[in-house]
Amino acid sequence: MKLPAKEFSKSKHKHLTLLGMSGVGKTHLSKLLGLDDKWYHYSGDYRIGAEYLNNAILANIKQQIKQDGCLADLLDNDSITVQNHITFDNLSSVSSFLGKVGNPELGGLPIGEFNRRQALHREAEARAMLDVGEFITKSQAQGYRHFINDAGGSLCELDDNKVYQSLADNTLIVYICAHEDNESALIECARTHPKPLYYQQNFLQQQLEIYLQENQFSYVAQIDPDAFVRWIFPRLLRHRKPKYEAIASQYGCTIDSIDLHQCQNSSEVMELITGAIR
C-alpha cells in the first residue's frame, strides 16, 4: 500500500528506499539529506559485502593467495591474515567478487563460477533489504529521526514481492528515473569504465547467446569480459526500466533525475518527493 502524500509530509519520521541504476543520483540525494545529521544512512551494498558476502569474499581472496606457494604457507600458519575493509565509499571488494563473465586470461570468470556468484549476490541482496525494518528500529534507538535506504541498482532484479512489500511497509520507495541525457551518461560510463554487474539468469543466458552468435564465438570463454559489459549495458538499462517502473507504480513514487540534480538542499529534495506521491 502506498503512503499518501499528506501522511508522508506530516510524518515526523521519514523513511526512504532509493531505487534506480547506479549513477542515477541515489548517492547525490543521500548526501543532500545527509547534510542534516538526523538522517541514518543504510547502504544495501555495504550490508551485502560486510555481512552476507563477507565469508565468500574472503574465501575467494584466500584461494587466489594460495596459488602462490610462499603466500599459501604464510596463510596456513597464520603468519598473514586477510580482512575485508569495506566502507560506504569503497565497495570494491563486492564488485571484485561479483566479477565479469568471459575469458579467464582477460580476467573473466567461467560461466559456472559466474552464475554461482550471481546467485550468492541475489540471496545477499534480498536478505539485506529484509533487514531494513530492523535497522530503522536501531537507528531510532540511536537518536536518528529519519532513515534512508540506498539500495543497489539490481534491487529490481529480485522479482521478490516479499522483499518489495517489506520495504513498502517500512519505507517510501522512491524511483529515480534516468532522464535521456542521464541514460546516455550512464552508457558512456559503462563504455569507458565497464564494471561488474548483476543480471537475472534468464536475461544473461539470452544475451550471451546473442553475443556469441553476433561475434561467431563457440564458447563463453572466448568473450572479452569488458567488451561484453560495454555491449550488454544498454540492453540491461532497457531490461530494468519497466521493472523499476512497476515497483514504483505499486509501492512508491517516481522522480526524474534532472529534477533531482536541480535540488540544492534537503528541503528541496523532500518537496520533490512529496510532490511525486500520488
mmCIF file of C-alpha atoms in Angstrom:
data_model
loop_
_atom_site.group_PDB
_atom_site.id
_atom_site.type_symbol
_atom_site.label_atom_id
_atom_site.label_comp_id
_atom_site.label_asym_id
_atom_site.label_seq_id
_atom_site.Cartn_x
_atom_site.Cartn_y
_atom_site.Cartn_z
ATOM 1 C CA MET A 1 0.000 0.000 0.000
ATOM 2 C CA LYS A 2 1.305 3.423 -0.956
ATOM 3 C CA LEU A 3 1.879 6.131 1.635
ATOM 4 C CA PRO A 4 -0.408 9.145 0.962
ATOM 5 C CA ALA A 5 1.427 12.427 0.298
ATOM 6 C CA LYS A 6 -0.316 14.219 3.169
ATOM 7 C CA GLU A 7 0.635 11.490 5.631
ATOM 8 C CA PHE A 8 4.246 11.437 4.405
ATOM 9 C CA SER A 9 4.516 15.221 4.600
ATOM 10 C CA LYS A 10 3.226 15.351 8.185
ATOM 11 C CA SER A 11 5.238 12.377 9.417
ATOM 12 C CA LYS A 12 7.909 13.220 11.980
ATOM 13 C CA HIS A 13 9.920 10.212 10.821
ATOM 14 C CA LYS A 14 10.743 9.963 7.114
ATOM 15 C CA HIS A 15 11.862 6.524 5.883
ATOM 16 C CA LEU A 16 13.001 6.222 2.265
ATOM 17 C CA THR A 17 14.250 3.486 -0.066
ATOM 18 C CA LEU A 18 16.033 4.777 -3.166
ATOM 19 C CA LEU A 19 15.521 2.770 -6.348
ATOM 20 C CA GLY A 20 17.389 3.147 -9.632
ATOM 21 C CA MET A 21 20.526 2.395 -11.631
ATOM 22 C CA SER A 22 23.938 3.029 -10.130
ATOM 23 C CA GLY A 23 24.971 6.546 -11.128
ATOM 24 C CA VAL A 24 21.452 7.936 -11.470
ATOM 25 C CA GLY A 25 21.646 10.108 -8.354
ATOM 26 C CA LYS A 26 20.863 7.945 -5.318
ATOM 27 C CA THR A 27 24.085 8.841 -3.547
ATOM 28 C CA HIS A 28 23.650 12.503 -4.509
ATOM 29 C CA LEU A 29 20.191 12.501 -2.924
ATOM 30 C CA SER A 30 21.541 10.758 0.182
ATOM 31 C CA LYS A 31 24.290 13.357 0.551
ATOM 32 C CA LEU A 32 21.831 16.241 0.246
ATOM 33 C CA LEU A 33 19.743 14.732 3.027
ATOM 34 C CA GLY A 34 22.890 13.756 4.912
ATOM 35 C CA LEU A 35 23.689 17.423 5.450
ATOM 36 C CA ASP A 36 21.050 17.060 8.149
ATOM 37 C CA ASP A 37 22.554 14.748 10.791
ATOM 38 C CA LYS A 38 19.104 13.462 11.729
ATOM 39 C CA TRP A 39 19.231 11.015 8.798
ATOM 40 C CA TYR A 40 20.532 7.469 9.205
ATOM 41 C CA HIS A 41 22.157 6.176 6.002
ATOM 42 C CA TYR A 42 21.727 2.459 5.296
ATOM 43 C CA SER A 43 23.715 1.157 2.326
ATOM 44 C CA GLY A 44 22.371 -2.076 0.860
ATOM 45 C CA ASP A 45 25.653 -2.759 -0.955
ATOM 46 C CA TYR A 46 27.646 -2.212 2.237
ATOM 47 C CA ARG A 47 25.400 -4.594 4.170
ATOM 48 C CA ILE A 48 25.783 -7.190 1.398
ATOM 49 C CA GLY A 49 29.572 -7.027 1.479
ATOM 50 C CA ALA A 50 30.115 -6.600 5.204
ATOM 51 C CA GLU A 51 27.632 -9.248 6.333
ATOM 52 C CA TYR A 52 26.204 -11.648 3.781
ATOM 53 C CA LEU A 53 29.053 -11.959 1.263
ATOM 54 C CA ASN A 54 31.948 -11.343 3.641
ATOM 55 C CA ASN A 55 32.896 -15.008 4.051
ATOM 56 C CA ALA A 56 32.607 -15.710 0.336
ATOM 57 C CA ILE A 57 34.747 -12.654 -0.472
ATOM 58 C CA LEU A 58 37.456 -13.721 1.979
ATOM 59 C CA ALA A 59 37.369 -17.327 0.756
ATOM 60 C CA ASN A 60 37.860 -16.152 -2.817
ATOM 61 C CA ILE A 61 40.805 -13.930 -1.871
ATOM 62 C CA LYS A 62 42.438 -16.743 0.124
ATOM 63 C CA GLN A 63 42.014 -19.103 -2.802
ATOM 64 C CA GLN A 64 43.853 -16.645 -5.035
ATOM 65 C CA ILE A 65 46.603 -16.147 -2.443
ATOM 66 C CA LYS A 66 47.152 -19.894 -2.203
ATOM 67 C CA GLN A 67 48.124 -20.002 -5.865
ATOM 68 C CA ASP A 68 51.446 -18.621 -4.639
ATOM 69 C CA GLY A 69 53.242 -21.342 -2.645
ATOM 70 C CA CYS A 70 55.086 -18.956 -0.317
ATOM 71 C CA LEU A 71 51.999 -16.924 0.482
ATOM 72 C CA ALA A 72 49.964 -20.106 0.908
ATOM 73 C CA ASP A 73 52.345 -21.304 3.632
ATOM 74 C CA LEU A 74 52.192 -17.937 5.399
ATOM 75 C CA LEU A 75 48.399 -18.011 5.291
ATOM 76 C CA ASP A 76 48.175 -21.600 6.508
ATOM 77 C CA ASN A 77 50.408 -20.977 9.544
ATOM 78 C CA ASP A 78 48.611 -17.713 10.392
ATOM 79 C CA SER A 79 51.623 -15.527 9.626
ATOM 80 C CA ILE A 80 49.352 -13.389 7.484
ATOM 81 C CA THR A 81 45.630 -12.709 7.666
ATOM 82 C CA VAL A 82 43.038 -11.413 5.228
ATOM 83 C CA GLN A 83 40.359 -8.859 6.068
ATOM 84 C CA ASN A 84 37.590 -7.221 4.078
ATOM 85 C CA HIS A 85 37.926 -3.467 4.697
ATOM 86 C CA ILE A 86 34.684 -2.488 3.005
ATOM 87 C CA THR A 87 33.292 1.015 3.597
ATOM 88 C CA PHE A 88 30.304 3.021 2.329
ATOM 89 C CA ASP A 89 32.634 4.784 -0.090
ATOM 90 C CA ASN A 90 34.702 1.754 -1.108
ATOM 91 C CA LEU A 91 32.673 -1.271 -2.171
ATOM 92 C CA SER A 92 35.331 -2.663 -4.484
ATOM 93 C CA SER A 93 35.576 -5.991 -2.643
ATOM 94 C CA VAL A 94 31.934 -6.747 -3.542
ATOM 95 C CA SER A 95 32.456 -5.652 -7.135
ATOM 96 C CA SER A 96 35.624 -7.715 -7.443
ATOM 97 C CA PHE A 97 33.891 -10.804 -6.068
ATOM 98 C CA LEU A 98 30.958 -10.434 -8.449
ATOM 99 C CA GLY A 99 33.372 -10.278 -11.371
ATOM 100 C CA LYS A 100 32.742 -10.382 -15.118
ATOM 101 C CA VAL A 101 31.975 -13.369 -17.287
ATOM 102 C CA GLY A 102 34.369 -14.344 -20.055
ATOM 103 C CA ASN A 103 37.929 -15.279 -20.925
ATOM 104 C CA PRO A 104 39.911 -16.118 -17.730
ATOM 105 C CA GLU A 105 43.113 -14.902 -19.412
ATOM 106 C CA LEU A 106 41.495 -11.458 -19.619
ATOM 107 C CA GLY A 107 40.237 -11.520 -16.035
ATOM 108 C CA GLY A 108 36.894 -13.160 -16.774
ATOM 109 C CA LEU A 109 35.093 -15.895 -14.855
ATOM 110 C CA PRO A 110 33.890 -19.238 -16.257
ATOM 111 C CA ILE A 111 30.132 -19.202 -16.697
ATOM 112 C CA GLY A 112 29.538 -21.740 -13.920
ATOM 113 C CA GLU A 113 31.505 -19.780 -11.334
ATOM 114 C CA PHE A 114 29.994 -16.503 -12.535
ATOM 115 C CA ASN A 115 26.455 -17.854 -12.100
ATOM 116 C CA ARG A 116 27.338 -19.182 -8.619
ATOM 117 C CA ARG A 117 28.483 -15.749 -7.508
ATOM 118 C CA GLN A 118 25.461 -14.101 -9.082
ATOM 119 C CA ALA A 119 23.176 -16.417 -7.102
ATOM 120 C CA LEU A 120 25.031 -15.618 -3.866
ATOM 121 C CA HIS A 121 24.681 -11.902 -4.556
ATOM 122 C CA ARG A 122 20.951 -12.212 -5.233
ATOM 123 C CA GLU A 123 20.375 -14.008 -1.929
ATOM 124 C CA ALA A 124 22.551 -11.490 -0.078
ATOM 125 C CA GLU A 125 20.686 -8.528 -1.571
ATOM 126 C CA ALA A 126 17.305 -9.942 -0.591
ATOM 127 C CA ARG A 127 18.464 -10.553 2.983
ATOM 128 C CA ALA A 128 19.985 -7.066 3.217
ATOM 129 C CA MET A 129 16.687 -5.497 2.130
ATOM 130 C CA LEU A 130 14.714 -7.582 4.614
ATOM 131 C CA ASP A 131 16.982 -6.167 7.341
ATOM 132 C CA VAL A 132 15.780 -2.602 6.718
ATOM 133 C CA GLY A 133 12.963 -2.720 9.290
ATOM 134 C CA GLU A 134 15.365 -3.897 11.983
ATOM 135 C CA PHE A 135 17.846 -1.140 11.169
ATOM 136 C CA ILE A 136 15.130 1.519 11.270
ATOM 137 C CA THR A 137 14.388 0.444 14.839
ATOM 138 C CA LYS A 138 18.110 0.533 15.697
ATOM 139 C CA SER A 139 18.551 3.960 14.128
ATOM 140 C CA GLN A 140 15.676 5.409 16.155
ATOM 141 C CA ALA A 141 17.219 3.980 19.337
ATOM 142 C CA GLN A 142 20.406 5.844 18.409
ATOM 143 C CA GLY A 143 18.511 9.112 18.130
ATOM 144 C CA TYR A 144 18.043 9.410 14.365
ATOM 145 C CA ARG A 145 14.690 10.817 13.246
ATOM 146 C CA HIS A 146 14.847 9.760 9.604
ATOM 147 C CA PHE A 147 16.153 6.794 7.616
ATOM 148 C CA ILE A 148 17.357 6.368 4.049
ATOM 149 C CA ASN A 149 17.979 3.012 2.375
ATOM 150 C CA ASP A 150 20.388 3.458 -0.543
ATOM 151 C CA ALA A 151 19.536 0.254 -2.402
ATOM 152 C CA GLY A 152 21.616 -1.327 -5.150
ATOM 153 C CA GLY A 153 20.688 -0.902 -8.799
ATOM 154 C CA SER A 154 19.858 -4.602 -9.053
ATOM 155 C CA LEU A 155 17.043 -4.454 -6.479
ATOM 156 C CA CYS A 156 14.503 -4.571 -9.315
ATOM 157 C CA GLU A 157 16.009 -7.861 -10.498
ATOM 158 C CA LEU A 158 14.954 -9.761 -7.381
ATOM 159 C CA ASP A 159 11.337 -10.109 -8.557
ATOM 160 C CA ASP A 160 10.525 -10.863 -4.930
ATOM 161 C CA ASN A 161 7.216 -9.419 -3.710
ATOM 162 C CA LYS A 162 8.077 -10.355 -0.129
ATOM 163 C CA VAL A 163 11.107 -8.063 -0.286
ATOM 164 C CA TYR A 164 9.249 -5.226 -2.021
ATOM 165 C CA GLN A 165 6.307 -5.435 0.375
ATOM 166 C CA SER A 166 8.666 -5.397 3.362
ATOM 167 C CA LEU A 167 10.345 -2.274 2.023
ATOM 168 C CA ALA A 168 6.965 -0.662 1.316
ATOM 169 C CA ASP A 169 5.788 -1.477 4.847
ATOM 170 C CA ASN A 170 8.820 0.253 6.345
ATOM 171 C CA THR A 171 9.750 2.948 3.815
ATOM 172 C CA LEU A 172 8.560 5.052 0.921
ATOM 173 C CA ILE A 173 10.157 3.603 -2.242
ATOM 174 C CA VAL A 174 11.432 6.431 -4.450
ATOM 175 C CA TYR A 175 12.410 5.525 -8.005
ATOM 176 C CA ILE A 176 14.908 7.938 -9.571
ATOM 177 C CA CYS A 177 14.135 7.698 -13.266
ATOM 178 C CA ALA A 178 17.127 8.391 -15.504
ATOM 179 C CA HIS A 179 16.465 11.259 -17.906
ATOM 180 C CA GLU A 180 17.521 10.642 -21.508
ATOM 181 C CA ASP A 181 20.704 12.678 -21.043
ATOM 182 C CA ASN A 182 21.436 10.809 -17.819
ATOM 183 C CA GLU A 183 20.966 7.454 -19.574
ATOM 184 C CA SER A 184 23.489 8.494 -22.217
ATOM 185 C CA ALA A 185 25.958 9.399 -19.484
ATOM 186 C CA LEU A 186 25.425 6.027 -17.775
ATOM 187 C CA ILE A 187 26.051 4.198 -21.060
ATOM 188 C CA GLU A 188 29.190 6.248 -21.710
ATOM 189 C CA CYS A 189 30.444 5.497 -18.197
ATOM 190 C CA ALA A 190 29.911 1.767 -18.782
ATOM 191 C CA ARG A 191 31.797 2.080 -22.063
ATOM 192 C CA THR A 192 34.829 3.786 -20.529
ATOM 193 C CA HIS A 193 34.746 2.020 -17.144
ATOM 194 C CA PRO A 194 32.994 -1.357 -17.519
ATOM 195 C CA LYS A 195 32.135 -2.663 -14.055
ATOM 196 C CA PRO A 196 30.841 -5.992 -12.739
ATOM 197 C CA LEU A 197 27.048 -6.171 -12.814
ATOM 198 C CA TYR A 198 24.247 -8.394 -11.583
ATOM 199 C CA TYR A 199 21.998 -9.991 -14.200
ATOM 200 C CA GLN A 200 18.916 -12.164 -13.919
ATOM 201 C CA GLN A 201 19.974 -15.609 -15.082
ATOM 202 C CA ASN A 202 17.428 -15.913 -17.914
ATOM 203 C CA PHE A 203 18.301 -12.448 -19.206
ATOM 204 C CA LEU A 204 22.013 -13.209 -19.068
ATOM 205 C CA GLN A 205 21.638 -16.503 -20.886
ATOM 206 C CA GLN A 206 19.616 -14.876 -23.672
ATOM 207 C CA GLN A 207 22.126 -12.083 -24.106
ATOM 208 C CA LEU A 208 25.089 -14.448 -24.083
ATOM 209 C CA GLU A 209 23.530 -16.479 -26.873
ATOM 210 C CA ILE A 210 23.012 -13.331 -28.955
ATOM 211 C CA TYR A 211 26.540 -12.087 -28.262
ATOM 212 C CA LEU A 212 28.137 -15.423 -29.139
ATOM 213 C CA GLN A 213 26.211 -15.566 -32.392
ATOM 214 C CA GLU A 214 26.980 -11.969 -33.353
ATOM 215 C CA ASN A 215 30.697 -12.484 -32.761
ATOM 216 C CA GLN A 216 30.815 -16.034 -34.147
ATOM 217 C CA PHE A 217 32.105 -17.410 -30.852
ATOM 218 C CA SER A 218 31.553 -21.002 -29.766
ATOM 219 C CA TYR A 219 32.256 -20.621 -26.055
ATOM 220 C CA VAL A 220 31.756 -18.054 -23.306
ATOM 221 C CA ALA A 221 35.477 -18.396 -22.533
ATOM 222 C CA GLN A 222 36.198 -16.618 -25.829
ATOM 223 C CA ILE A 223 34.437 -13.440 -24.686
ATOM 224 C CA ASP A 224 36.384 -10.338 -23.709
ATOM 225 C CA PRO A 225 34.786 -9.533 -20.280
ATOM 226 C CA ASP A 226 34.988 -5.749 -20.654
ATOM 227 C CA ALA A 227 33.704 -5.798 -24.233
ATOM 228 C CA PHE A 228 30.695 -7.825 -23.120
ATOM 229 C CA VAL A 229 29.840 -5.363 -20.325
ATOM 230 C CA ARG A 230 30.025 -2.472 -22.803
ATOM 231 C CA TRP A 231 27.730 -4.342 -25.192
ATOM 232 C CA ILE A 232 25.164 -5.550 -22.653
ATOM 233 C CA PHE A 233 24.807 -2.408 -20.544
ATOM 234 C CA PRO A 234 22.336 -0.525 -22.812
ATOM 235 C CA ARG A 235 20.303 -3.733 -23.011
ATOM 236 C CA LEU A 236 20.370 -4.017 -19.232
ATOM 237 C CA LEU A 237 19.045 -0.466 -18.952
ATOM 238 C CA ARG A 238 16.092 -1.322 -21.202
ATOM 239 C CA HIS A 239 15.533 -4.579 -19.297
ATOM 240 C CA ARG A 240 15.449 -2.910 -15.892
ATOM 241 C CA LYS A 241 13.432 0.201 -16.706
ATOM 242 C CA PRO A 242 9.961 -1.433 -16.754
ATOM 243 C CA LYS A 243 10.869 -3.330 -13.592
ATOM 244 C CA TYR A 244 11.696 -0.098 -11.773
ATOM 245 C CA GLU A 245 8.500 1.481 -13.068
ATOM 246 C CA ALA A 246 6.357 -1.443 -11.920
ATOM 247 C CA ILE A 247 7.792 -1.346 -8.387
ATOM 248 C CA ALA A 248 7.329 2.430 -8.140
ATOM 249 C CA SER A 249 3.793 2.221 -9.512
ATOM 250 C CA GLN A 250 2.744 -0.400 -6.989
ATOM 251 C CA TYR A 251 4.725 0.617 -3.921
ATOM 252 C CA GLY A 252 6.051 4.157 -4.205
ATOM 253 C CA CYS A 253 6.672 7.148 -6.428
ATOM 254 C CA THR A 254 8.933 8.343 -9.254
ATOM 255 C CA ILE A 255 11.133 11.413 -9.544
ATOM 256 C CA ASP A 256 13.201 12.497 -12.558
ATOM 257 C CA SER A 257 16.996 12.562 -12.301
ATOM 258 C CA ILE A 258 17.107 16.039 -13.904
ATOM 259 C CA ASP A 259 14.725 17.440 -11.282
ATOM 260 C CA LEU A 260 16.767 15.803 -8.531
ATOM 261 C CA HIS A 261 20.057 17.305 -9.688
ATOM 262 C CA GLN A 262 18.484 20.768 -9.587
ATOM 263 C CA CYS A 263 17.856 20.372 -5.855
ATOM 264 C CA GLN A 264 20.267 22.288 -3.651
ATOM 265 C CA ASN A 265 19.275 21.141 -0.177
ATOM 266 C CA SER A 266 17.237 18.633 1.806
ATOM 267 C CA SER A 267 14.106 20.805 1.831
ATOM 268 C CA GLU A 268 14.002 20.897 -1.963
ATOM 269 C CA VAL A 269 14.532 17.134 -2.128
ATOM 270 C CA MET A 270 11.640 16.490 0.261
ATOM 271 C CA GLU A 271 9.427 18.879 -1.681
ATOM 272 C CA LEU A 272 10.257 16.994 -4.902
ATOM 273 C CA ILE A 273 9.465 13.622 -3.350
ATOM 274 C CA THR A 274 6.248 14.787 -1.702
ATOM 275 C CA GLY A 275 5.057 16.262 -4.990
ATOM 276 C CA ALA A 276 5.668 12.928 -6.725
ATOM 277 C CA ILE A 277 3.439 10.928 -4.372
ATOM 278 C CA ARG A 278 0.004 10.265 -5.829
#
